mmCIF file of N, CA and C in Angstrom:
data_model
loop_
_atom_site.group_PDB
_atom_site.id
_atom_site.type_symbol
_atom_site.label_atom_id
_atom_site.label_comp_id
_atom_site.label_asym_id
_atom_site.label_seq_id
_atom_site.Cartn_x
_atom_site.Cartn_y
_atom_site.Cartn_z
ATOM 1 N N MET A 1 -47.086 172.584 -53.192
ATOM 2 C CA MET A 1 -45.717 172.609 -52.736
ATOM 3 C C MET A 1 -44.940 173.592 -53.611
ATOM 4 N N THR A 2 -44.146 174.420 -52.972
ATOM 5 C CA THR A 2 -43.312 175.357 -53.709
ATOM 6 C C THR A 2 -41.860 175.125 -53.356
ATOM 7 N N GLY A 3 -40.976 175.599 -54.189
ATOM 8 C CA GLY A 3 -39.557 175.449 -53.915
ATOM 9 C C GLY A 3 -39.062 174.062 -54.264
ATOM 10 N N PHE A 4 -37.950 173.698 -53.663
ATOM 11 C CA PHE A 4 -37.319 172.428 -53.971
ATOM 12 C C PHE A 4 -36.558 171.945 -52.752
ATOM 13 N N GLY A 5 -36.183 170.682 -52.751
ATOM 14 C CA GLY A 5 -35.430 170.096 -51.651
ATOM 15 C C GLY A 5 -33.945 170.357 -51.806
ATOM 16 N N ALA A 6 -33.222 170.024 -50.799
ATOM 17 C CA ALA A 6 -31.776 170.235 -50.785
ATOM 18 C C ALA A 6 -31.050 168.961 -51.175
ATOM 19 N N VAL A 7 -29.855 169.125 -51.728
ATOM 20 C CA VAL A 7 -28.949 168.015 -51.959
ATOM 21 C C VAL A 7 -27.699 168.320 -51.157
ATOM 22 N N LEU A 8 -27.255 167.361 -50.377
ATOM 23 C CA LEU A 8 -26.048 167.565 -49.600
ATOM 24 C C LEU A 8 -25.168 166.345 -49.716
ATOM 25 N N ALA A 9 -23.887 166.542 -49.483
ATOM 26 C CA ALA A 9 -22.924 165.450 -49.507
ATOM 27 C C ALA A 9 -22.228 165.432 -48.162
ATOM 28 N N PHE A 10 -21.964 164.243 -47.666
ATOM 29 C CA PHE A 10 -21.210 164.096 -46.434
ATOM 30 C C PHE A 10 -20.378 162.835 -46.538
ATOM 31 N N GLU A 11 -19.322 162.777 -45.754
ATOM 32 C CA GLU A 11 -18.409 161.653 -45.840
ATOM 33 C C GLU A 11 -18.370 160.924 -44.504
ATOM 34 N N VAL A 12 -18.463 159.607 -44.547
ATOM 35 C CA VAL A 12 -18.295 158.766 -43.368
ATOM 36 C C VAL A 12 -16.907 158.134 -43.432
ATOM 37 N N ALA A 13 -16.564 157.339 -42.455
ATOM 38 C CA ALA A 13 -15.192 156.855 -42.295
ATOM 39 C C ALA A 13 -14.621 156.135 -43.510
ATOM 40 N N ASP A 14 -15.409 155.262 -44.144
ATOM 41 C CA ASP A 14 -14.874 154.439 -45.226
ATOM 42 C C ASP A 14 -16.014 153.834 -46.039
ATOM 43 N N ALA A 15 -15.655 153.045 -47.053
ATOM 44 C CA ALA A 15 -16.651 152.438 -47.945
ATOM 45 C C ALA A 15 -17.559 151.470 -47.193
ATOM 46 N N LEU A 16 -17.007 150.675 -46.282
ATOM 47 C CA LEU A 16 -17.819 149.716 -45.530
ATOM 48 C C LEU A 16 -18.876 150.430 -44.698
ATOM 49 N N THR A 17 -18.498 151.498 -44.024
ATOM 50 C CA THR A 17 -19.458 152.270 -43.232
ATOM 51 C C THR A 17 -20.507 152.900 -44.132
ATOM 52 N N ALA A 18 -20.098 153.412 -45.296
ATOM 53 C CA ALA A 18 -21.047 153.998 -46.244
ATOM 54 C C ALA A 18 -22.050 152.960 -46.729
ATOM 55 N N ASP A 19 -21.578 151.764 -47.066
ATOM 56 C CA ASP A 19 -22.490 150.699 -47.488
ATOM 57 C C ASP A 19 -23.448 150.312 -46.371
ATOM 58 N N ARG A 20 -22.940 150.210 -45.158
ATOM 59 C CA ARG A 20 -23.795 149.859 -44.020
ATOM 60 C C ARG A 20 -24.875 150.915 -43.797
ATOM 61 N N LEU A 21 -24.505 152.187 -43.903
ATOM 62 C CA LEU A 21 -25.479 153.257 -43.728
ATOM 63 C C LEU A 21 -26.554 153.167 -44.811
ATOM 64 N N CYS A 22 -26.144 152.995 -46.059
ATOM 65 C CA CYS A 22 -27.115 152.887 -47.155
ATOM 66 C C CYS A 22 -28.023 151.675 -46.975
ATOM 67 N N ASP A 23 -27.497 150.586 -46.451
ATOM 68 C CA ASP A 23 -28.306 149.391 -46.207
ATOM 69 C C ASP A 23 -29.291 149.584 -45.060
ATOM 70 N N ALA A 24 -28.971 150.484 -44.134
ATOM 71 C CA ALA A 24 -29.758 150.618 -42.907
ATOM 72 C C ALA A 24 -30.897 151.629 -42.997
ATOM 73 N N VAL A 25 -30.881 152.541 -43.976
ATOM 74 C CA VAL A 25 -31.969 153.523 -44.040
ATOM 75 C C VAL A 25 -33.286 152.820 -44.342
ATOM 76 N N GLN A 26 -34.375 153.347 -43.763
ATOM 77 C CA GLN A 26 -35.696 152.759 -43.953
ATOM 78 C C GLN A 26 -36.646 153.698 -44.689
ATOM 79 N N VAL A 27 -36.547 154.989 -44.452
ATOM 80 C CA VAL A 27 -37.401 155.982 -45.103
ATOM 81 C C VAL A 27 -36.732 156.487 -46.378
ATOM 82 N N ILE A 28 -35.453 156.757 -46.289
ATOM 83 C CA ILE A 28 -34.679 157.250 -47.424
ATOM 84 C C ILE A 28 -34.426 156.084 -48.376
ATOM 85 N N VAL A 29 -34.648 156.297 -49.663
ATOM 86 C CA VAL A 29 -34.516 155.257 -50.675
ATOM 87 C C VAL A 29 -33.101 155.277 -51.250
ATOM 88 N N ARG A 30 -32.479 154.106 -51.331
ATOM 89 C CA ARG A 30 -31.143 153.992 -51.918
ATOM 90 C C ARG A 30 -31.277 153.915 -53.437
ATOM 91 N N VAL A 31 -30.547 154.781 -54.137
ATOM 92 C CA VAL A 31 -30.655 154.868 -55.604
ATOM 93 C C VAL A 31 -29.277 155.023 -56.227
ATOM 94 N N THR A 32 -29.246 155.052 -57.551
ATOM 95 C CA THR A 32 -27.986 155.301 -58.270
ATOM 96 C C THR A 32 -27.958 156.672 -58.920
ATOM 97 N N SER A 33 -29.054 157.436 -58.823
ATOM 98 C CA SER A 33 -29.075 158.826 -59.274
ATOM 99 C C SER A 33 -30.061 159.583 -58.389
ATOM 100 N N LEU A 34 -29.889 160.892 -58.295
ATOM 101 C CA LEU A 34 -30.693 161.689 -57.374
ATOM 102 C C LEU A 34 -31.816 162.412 -58.087
ATOM 103 N N GLY A 35 -32.857 162.737 -57.342
ATOM 104 C CA GLY A 35 -33.977 163.502 -57.873
ATOM 105 C C GLY A 35 -35.284 162.796 -57.618
ATOM 106 N N GLY A 36 -36.372 163.525 -57.593
ATOM 107 C CA GLY A 36 -37.691 162.969 -57.354
ATOM 108 C C GLY A 36 -38.292 163.573 -56.101
ATOM 109 N N VAL A 37 -39.462 163.090 -55.719
ATOM 110 C CA VAL A 37 -40.138 163.639 -54.542
ATOM 111 C C VAL A 37 -39.762 162.912 -53.259
ATOM 112 N N GLU A 38 -39.188 161.718 -53.379
ATOM 113 C CA GLU A 38 -38.771 160.997 -52.185
ATOM 114 C C GLU A 38 -37.308 161.303 -51.880
ATOM 115 N N SER A 39 -36.954 161.208 -50.606
ATOM 116 C CA SER A 39 -35.560 161.403 -50.219
ATOM 117 C C SER A 39 -34.757 160.196 -50.668
ATOM 118 N N THR A 40 -33.581 160.466 -51.219
ATOM 119 C CA THR A 40 -32.751 159.394 -51.764
ATOM 120 C C THR A 40 -31.312 159.551 -51.289
ATOM 121 N N ILE A 41 -30.584 158.433 -51.286
ATOM 122 C CA ILE A 41 -29.171 158.452 -50.916
ATOM 123 C C ILE A 41 -28.405 157.604 -51.920
ATOM 124 N N GLU A 42 -27.190 158.026 -52.244
ATOM 125 C CA GLU A 42 -26.377 157.241 -53.165
ATOM 126 C C GLU A 42 -24.902 157.346 -52.799
ATOM 127 N N ARG A 43 -24.177 156.284 -53.118
ATOM 128 C CA ARG A 43 -22.726 156.251 -52.915
ATOM 129 C C ARG A 43 -22.084 156.059 -54.277
ATOM 130 N N ARG A 44 -21.735 157.169 -54.903
ATOM 131 C CA ARG A 44 -21.184 157.182 -56.263
ATOM 132 C C ARG A 44 -19.897 156.382 -56.360
ATOM 133 N N GLY A 45 -19.073 156.383 -55.290
ATOM 134 C CA GLY A 45 -17.801 155.684 -55.321
ATOM 135 C C GLY A 45 -17.925 154.179 -55.479
ATOM 136 N N LYS A 46 -19.114 153.646 -55.304
ATOM 137 C CA LYS A 46 -19.340 152.201 -55.451
ATOM 138 C C LYS A 46 -19.474 151.795 -56.919
ATOM 139 N N LEU A 47 -19.747 152.751 -57.783
ATOM 140 C CA LEU A 47 -19.985 152.438 -59.189
ATOM 141 C C LEU A 47 -18.662 152.311 -59.946
ATOM 142 N N PRO A 48 -18.627 151.453 -60.966
ATOM 143 C CA PRO A 48 -17.414 151.306 -61.774
ATOM 144 C C PRO A 48 -16.991 152.640 -62.387
ATOM 145 N N GLY A 49 -15.692 152.882 -62.427
ATOM 146 C CA GLY A 49 -15.161 154.092 -63.035
ATOM 147 C C GLY A 49 -15.208 155.319 -62.146
ATOM 148 N N GLN A 50 -15.577 155.137 -60.888
ATOM 149 C CA GLN A 50 -15.685 156.275 -59.982
ATOM 150 C C GLN A 50 -14.632 156.220 -58.880
ATOM 151 N N GLY A 51 -13.468 155.674 -59.183
ATOM 152 C CA GLY A 51 -12.407 155.515 -58.200
ATOM 153 C C GLY A 51 -11.871 156.823 -57.652
ATOM 154 N N HIS A 52 -12.118 157.929 -58.329
ATOM 155 C CA HIS A 52 -11.659 159.237 -57.875
ATOM 156 C C HIS A 52 -12.542 159.808 -56.755
ATOM 157 N N VAL A 53 -13.702 159.211 -56.542
ATOM 158 C CA VAL A 53 -14.635 159.684 -55.514
ATOM 159 C C VAL A 53 -14.244 159.061 -54.177
ATOM 160 N N PRO A 54 -14.197 159.849 -53.090
ATOM 161 C CA PRO A 54 -13.863 159.269 -51.785
ATOM 162 C C PRO A 54 -14.797 158.104 -51.452
ATOM 163 N N PRO A 55 -14.267 156.977 -50.961
ATOM 164 C CA PRO A 55 -15.076 155.788 -50.743
ATOM 165 C C PRO A 55 -16.210 155.960 -49.740
ATOM 166 N N GLY A 56 -16.072 156.882 -48.805
ATOM 167 C CA GLY A 56 -17.122 157.088 -47.808
ATOM 168 C C GLY A 56 -18.080 158.216 -48.141
ATOM 169 N N LEU A 57 -17.979 158.808 -49.341
ATOM 170 C CA LEU A 57 -18.826 159.946 -49.705
ATOM 171 C C LEU A 57 -20.236 159.482 -50.041
ATOM 172 N N LEU A 58 -21.222 160.106 -49.422
ATOM 173 C CA LEU A 58 -22.627 159.839 -49.696
ATOM 174 C C LEU A 58 -23.300 161.132 -50.119
ATOM 175 N N ARG A 59 -24.274 161.044 -51.032
ATOM 176 C CA ARG A 59 -25.059 162.207 -51.428
ATOM 177 C C ARG A 59 -26.508 161.934 -51.075
ATOM 178 N N LEU A 60 -27.124 162.893 -50.431
ATOM 179 C CA LEU A 60 -28.500 162.781 -49.963
ATOM 180 C C LEU A 60 -29.332 163.863 -50.620
ATOM 181 N N SER A 61 -30.412 163.456 -51.272
ATOM 182 C CA SER A 61 -31.360 164.385 -51.869
ATOM 183 C C SER A 61 -32.607 164.371 -50.994
ATOM 184 N N VAL A 62 -32.957 165.522 -50.448
ATOM 185 C CA VAL A 62 -34.079 165.615 -49.510
ATOM 186 C C VAL A 62 -35.379 165.778 -50.283
ATOM 187 N N GLY A 63 -36.331 164.891 -50.004
ATOM 188 C CA GLY A 63 -37.633 164.922 -50.653
ATOM 189 C C GLY A 63 -38.672 165.592 -49.781
ATOM 190 N N CYS A 64 -39.904 165.117 -49.860
ATOM 191 C CA CYS A 64 -41.000 165.794 -49.159
ATOM 192 C C CYS A 64 -41.506 165.015 -47.941
ATOM 193 N N GLU A 65 -40.744 164.052 -47.438
ATOM 194 C CA GLU A 65 -41.144 163.362 -46.217
ATOM 195 C C GLU A 65 -41.039 164.318 -45.023
ATOM 196 N N HIS A 66 -41.669 163.958 -43.928
ATOM 197 C CA HIS A 66 -41.605 164.788 -42.724
ATOM 198 C C HIS A 66 -40.181 164.797 -42.190
ATOM 199 N N ILE A 67 -39.716 165.965 -41.794
ATOM 200 C CA ILE A 67 -38.330 166.125 -41.359
ATOM 201 C C ILE A 67 -37.984 165.208 -40.189
ATOM 202 N N ASP A 68 -38.911 164.992 -39.267
ATOM 203 C CA ASP A 68 -38.629 164.098 -38.133
ATOM 204 C C ASP A 68 -38.392 162.667 -38.595
ATOM 205 N N ASP A 69 -39.136 162.226 -39.607
ATOM 206 C CA ASP A 69 -38.931 160.880 -40.147
ATOM 207 C C ASP A 69 -37.543 160.754 -40.775
ATOM 208 N N LEU A 70 -37.130 161.793 -41.488
ATOM 209 C CA LEU A 70 -35.812 161.770 -42.127
ATOM 210 C C LEU A 70 -34.692 161.805 -41.088
ATOM 211 N N TRP A 71 -34.799 162.686 -40.104
ATOM 212 C CA TRP A 71 -33.765 162.757 -39.048
ATOM 213 C C TRP A 71 -33.660 161.437 -38.312
ATOM 214 N N ASN A 72 -34.816 160.856 -37.942
ATOM 215 C CA ASN A 72 -34.801 159.579 -37.214
ATOM 216 C C ASN A 72 -34.196 158.471 -38.051
ATOM 217 N N ASP A 73 -34.539 158.430 -39.328
ATOM 218 C CA ASP A 73 -34.011 157.404 -40.223
ATOM 219 C C ASP A 73 -32.493 157.532 -40.372
ATOM 220 N N LEU A 74 -32.025 158.736 -40.630
ATOM 221 C CA LEU A 74 -30.598 158.956 -40.817
ATOM 222 C C LEU A 74 -29.821 158.701 -39.528
ATOM 223 N N ASN A 75 -30.363 159.144 -38.395
ATOM 224 C CA ASN A 75 -29.702 158.914 -37.109
ATOM 225 C C ASN A 75 -29.588 157.419 -36.811
ATOM 226 N N SER A 76 -30.668 156.691 -37.018
ATOM 227 C CA SER A 76 -30.663 155.244 -36.785
ATOM 228 C C SER A 76 -29.668 154.548 -37.712
ATOM 229 N N ALA A 77 -29.651 154.951 -38.982
ATOM 230 C CA ALA A 77 -28.733 154.344 -39.950
ATOM 231 C C ALA A 77 -27.278 154.650 -39.594
ATOM 232 N N LEU A 78 -26.995 155.874 -39.150
ATOM 233 C CA LEU A 78 -25.631 156.224 -38.733
ATOM 234 C C LEU A 78 -25.188 155.376 -37.548
ATOM 235 N N GLU A 79 -26.082 155.180 -36.589
ATOM 236 C CA GLU A 79 -25.759 154.336 -35.429
ATOM 237 C C GLU A 79 -25.480 152.897 -35.870
ATOM 238 N N GLN A 80 -26.325 152.353 -36.746
ATOM 239 C CA GLN A 80 -26.135 150.987 -37.222
ATOM 240 C C GLN A 80 -24.851 150.861 -38.043
ATOM 241 N N ALA A 81 -24.567 151.860 -38.859
ATOM 242 C CA ALA A 81 -23.388 151.812 -39.722
ATOM 243 C C ALA A 81 -22.093 151.860 -38.923
ATOM 244 N N SER A 82 -22.131 152.467 -37.764
ATOM 245 C CA SER A 82 -20.916 152.592 -36.960
ATOM 246 C C SER A 82 -20.610 151.326 -36.165
ATOM 247 N N ARG A 83 -21.548 150.393 -36.120
ATOM 248 C CA ARG A 83 -21.320 149.104 -35.454
ATOM 249 C C ARG A 83 -20.539 148.178 -36.375
ATOM 250 N N SER A 84 -19.907 147.167 -35.777
ATOM 251 C CA SER A 84 -19.105 146.238 -36.582
ATOM 252 C C SER A 84 -19.962 145.299 -37.411
ATOM 253 N N GLU A 85 -21.196 145.057 -37.003
ATOM 254 C CA GLU A 85 -22.102 144.206 -37.771
ATOM 255 C C GLU A 85 -23.362 144.988 -38.062
ATOM 256 N N ASN A 86 -23.974 144.741 -39.213
ATOM 257 C CA ASN A 86 -25.174 145.455 -39.614
ATOM 258 C C ASN A 86 -26.334 144.474 -39.727
ATOM 259 N N PRO A 87 -27.256 144.446 -38.732
ATOM 260 C CA PRO A 87 -28.362 143.490 -38.758
ATOM 261 C C PRO A 87 -29.401 143.772 -39.838
ATOM 262 N N HIS A 88 -29.374 144.945 -40.467
ATOM 263 C CA HIS A 88 -30.378 145.292 -41.471
ATOM 264 C C HIS A 88 -29.852 145.201 -42.896
ATOM 265 N N LYS A 89 -28.731 144.514 -43.097
ATOM 266 C CA LYS A 89 -28.130 144.464 -44.430
ATOM 267 C C LYS A 89 -29.116 143.971 -45.478
ATOM 268 N N ALA A 90 -29.883 142.967 -45.152
ATOM 269 C CA ALA A 90 -30.829 142.432 -46.126
ATOM 270 C C ALA A 90 -32.016 143.360 -46.325
ATOM 271 N N GLY A 91 -32.229 144.313 -45.409
ATOM 272 C CA GLY A 91 -33.386 145.188 -45.488
ATOM 273 C C GLY A 91 -33.189 146.429 -46.323
ATOM 274 N N GLY A 92 -31.965 146.692 -46.812
ATOM 275 C CA GLY A 92 -31.721 147.894 -47.602
ATOM 276 C C GLY A 92 -32.428 147.815 -48.943
ATOM 277 N N ARG A 93 -32.825 148.971 -49.460
ATOM 278 C CA ARG A 93 -33.517 149.016 -50.741
ATOM 279 C C ARG A 93 -32.667 149.778 -51.724
ATOM 280 N N GLU A 94 -32.575 149.278 -52.921
ATOM 281 C CA GLU A 94 -31.854 150.010 -53.955
ATOM 282 C C GLU A 94 -32.708 150.009 -55.208
ATOM 283 N N ARG A 95 -32.778 151.154 -55.847
ATOM 284 C CA ARG A 95 -33.565 151.296 -57.050
ATOM 285 C C ARG A 95 -32.694 151.926 -58.116
ATOM 286 N N GLN A 96 -32.783 151.412 -59.298
ATOM 287 C CA GLN A 96 -32.054 152.003 -60.424
ATOM 288 C C GLN A 96 -32.851 153.215 -60.887
ATOM 289 N N GLY A 97 -32.178 154.321 -61.202
ATOM 290 C CA GLY A 97 -32.938 155.458 -61.678
ATOM 291 C C GLY A 97 -32.164 156.574 -62.126
#
């Protein structure tokens, strides 16, 4: 493998939607810092002392998974996050790192 993955930031409507999206991803790993070979997502505004960060801001670090898996995961999570209830809340993964 040569090169490196991309890091991008995007903003959703609010903190609740951001949390729902992070809870709903299945391929992308929820973390508190970015980097590594797996795709990761984090919401910095959720951490103490980060009140200056927009509540709906998410950062995504793209790893080496297949692009179709990542697109499908993110699309599904966006759809779930936009609903009023999130059936996958218990299924979200978070790793300290």
